[in-house]
Amino acid sequence: RYRYYQNVCAQSYSFVWWDWARWEREIDWMALSGINLAPAFAGQEAVWQRVYRNLGLNQSEIDKYFTGPAFLAWNRMGNLRRWAGPLPPAWHLKQLYLQYRIVERMRSLGMTTVLPAFAGHVPQGILRVFPRVNATRLGHWSHFDCTYSCIYLLDPEDPMFQVIGTLFLKELIKEFGTDHVYGADTFNEMTPLSSDPAYLSRVSSAIFRSMTGADPKALWLMQGWLFQHQPDFWQPAQVRALLHGVPLGRMIVLDLFAESKPVYEWTESFYGQPFIWCMLHNFGGNHGLFGTVEAINHGPFAARRFPNSTMVGTGLVPEGIEQNDMVYELMNELGWRQEPLDLPSWVTRYAERRYGAPNAAAASAWRLLLRSVYNCTGVCVNHNRSPLVRRPSLRMDTELWYNASDVYEAWRLLLSAGAELGSSPTFLYDLVDVTRQAAQQLVSDYYLSIRQAFQSHALPELLTAGGVLVYDLLPELDSLLSSHSLFLLGRWLESARAMATSDREAEQYELNARNQVTLWGPSGNILDYANKQLGGLVLDYYSVRWSLFVSALVESLNSGRPFHQDQFNQAVLQVERGFIYNKKHYPAVPAGDTMEISKKLFLKYYP
């Protein structure tokens, strides 16, 4: 019945700075891809602000609750408050305006919109206005302490739960109309206050009642991430209790990471609640060629054949988009299929469709990529752990799930197709992406040489490998990325500034955008989780870290004093912070010839 699209995190990692033109393109792509169920989450803070003010909260209490724009996804799930905020009044107006157009466009194309609902989290100000309300602080989230975390959760039995939940939803429906499907996530990466099944049923029942209080036809769409994220807590009894707090058929669960860690298999198909088989694929919007093509080619069909299966759709739920297009095209196509595809012949046709012409070399390149980077098997978690995008240390992960030589060969083949396909924009994008992947592999090789030289006290070799990495490979990679508009740091920062209505807002939004892709928090709380390989970022952030690291190792060999990772981390944090506040303007327009730069890299570095 459903082909679902969007992860709540993508609202922050990818869509946060979008204007209407960019939203319209995405919604048109959704329609062309057959997507018929998707969230429309923009503008909800404006409605929440109205509700909080009506309940008696003052503006400073609201400002202490909302995060900045780049972190709203985690504010909405009760993980985070205040960080990089507050939200300026103009933000609310712009988001409302966008939301009107988003829901209108989605509905006009026959899609069912999913609107946000109340999940039980409240600002601290609620306790001032209603001193007798029963609310408890949840624990801290990820590596944030209670300064920016530990949000209050209303007790499901407290009468204010229904008051607030229904008030919000009525206000939202009055504003945007409804298709009767609502999203709410109470325990996303948050441990519930009790593992008592009766308590968990009360929570889900309270959330659902607050939905039906505003819309008797309500259907609750819930992310199933929590079950596989904290399996020690969510034992079968707890999962069943949460799911059965809602009448069967009135909830749809997104089996969010079904290609690697399906939950339906160990919950008897979500104990009778309908579910959507989703491919998560990407974390943090990282670049890096990756896919689990065998798992997605067979997984949805196995889920349909599962005893008493309650599967009602397929879905794409990446945390960030604009990477690995092929995997999403494949997953979209599988939504229409009766049985698995012949992948090598599918990818050969894909190359032809993508470039607008058949080309033997390009097709061969894609078949190599299909069997290597795109064929991760077992439990694969696609977080780019390449030393390129991680804080340097002597214990870095250089493991690959594929044969590196397949990527180098695909690079050679794509370059050889350049004479015929060089005028295709999709070809140039893929050439950057595959060259970038080859460079990422080379960074690992140089890192291993650096580590080996340091450990065997070989100063000349350390200087050579470190010098090539810092003074040639990384700058060359940066110039390659800078030659394509979709790989520019400037594009990300410009889109953030374009949302602003004053210089002050522009500065706040730019700091939001810079922090998210680097420190992710005031002090590297979720450091490099949302790493990107962008022209400007490679040179002024990753490369500077590597330079500091190589210098520290050289200094250690010269002085005979051991290298201390803790001291290095303190020094490098200053460099990372320095990037966020460097006020440097990064171009939003590409420079240089992609083909020429890729060729130059190839002639120098092809192994």
XYZ file of C-alpha atoms in Angstrom, residues 16 83 207 235 267 321 432:
7
model
C 16.944 22.437 7.125
C 21.631 24.157 21.917
C -0.262 9.536 22.977
C 12.587 -7.126 25.353
C 8.561 -9.408 17.315
C 20.431 12.640 1.297
C 33.823 13.408 -8.553
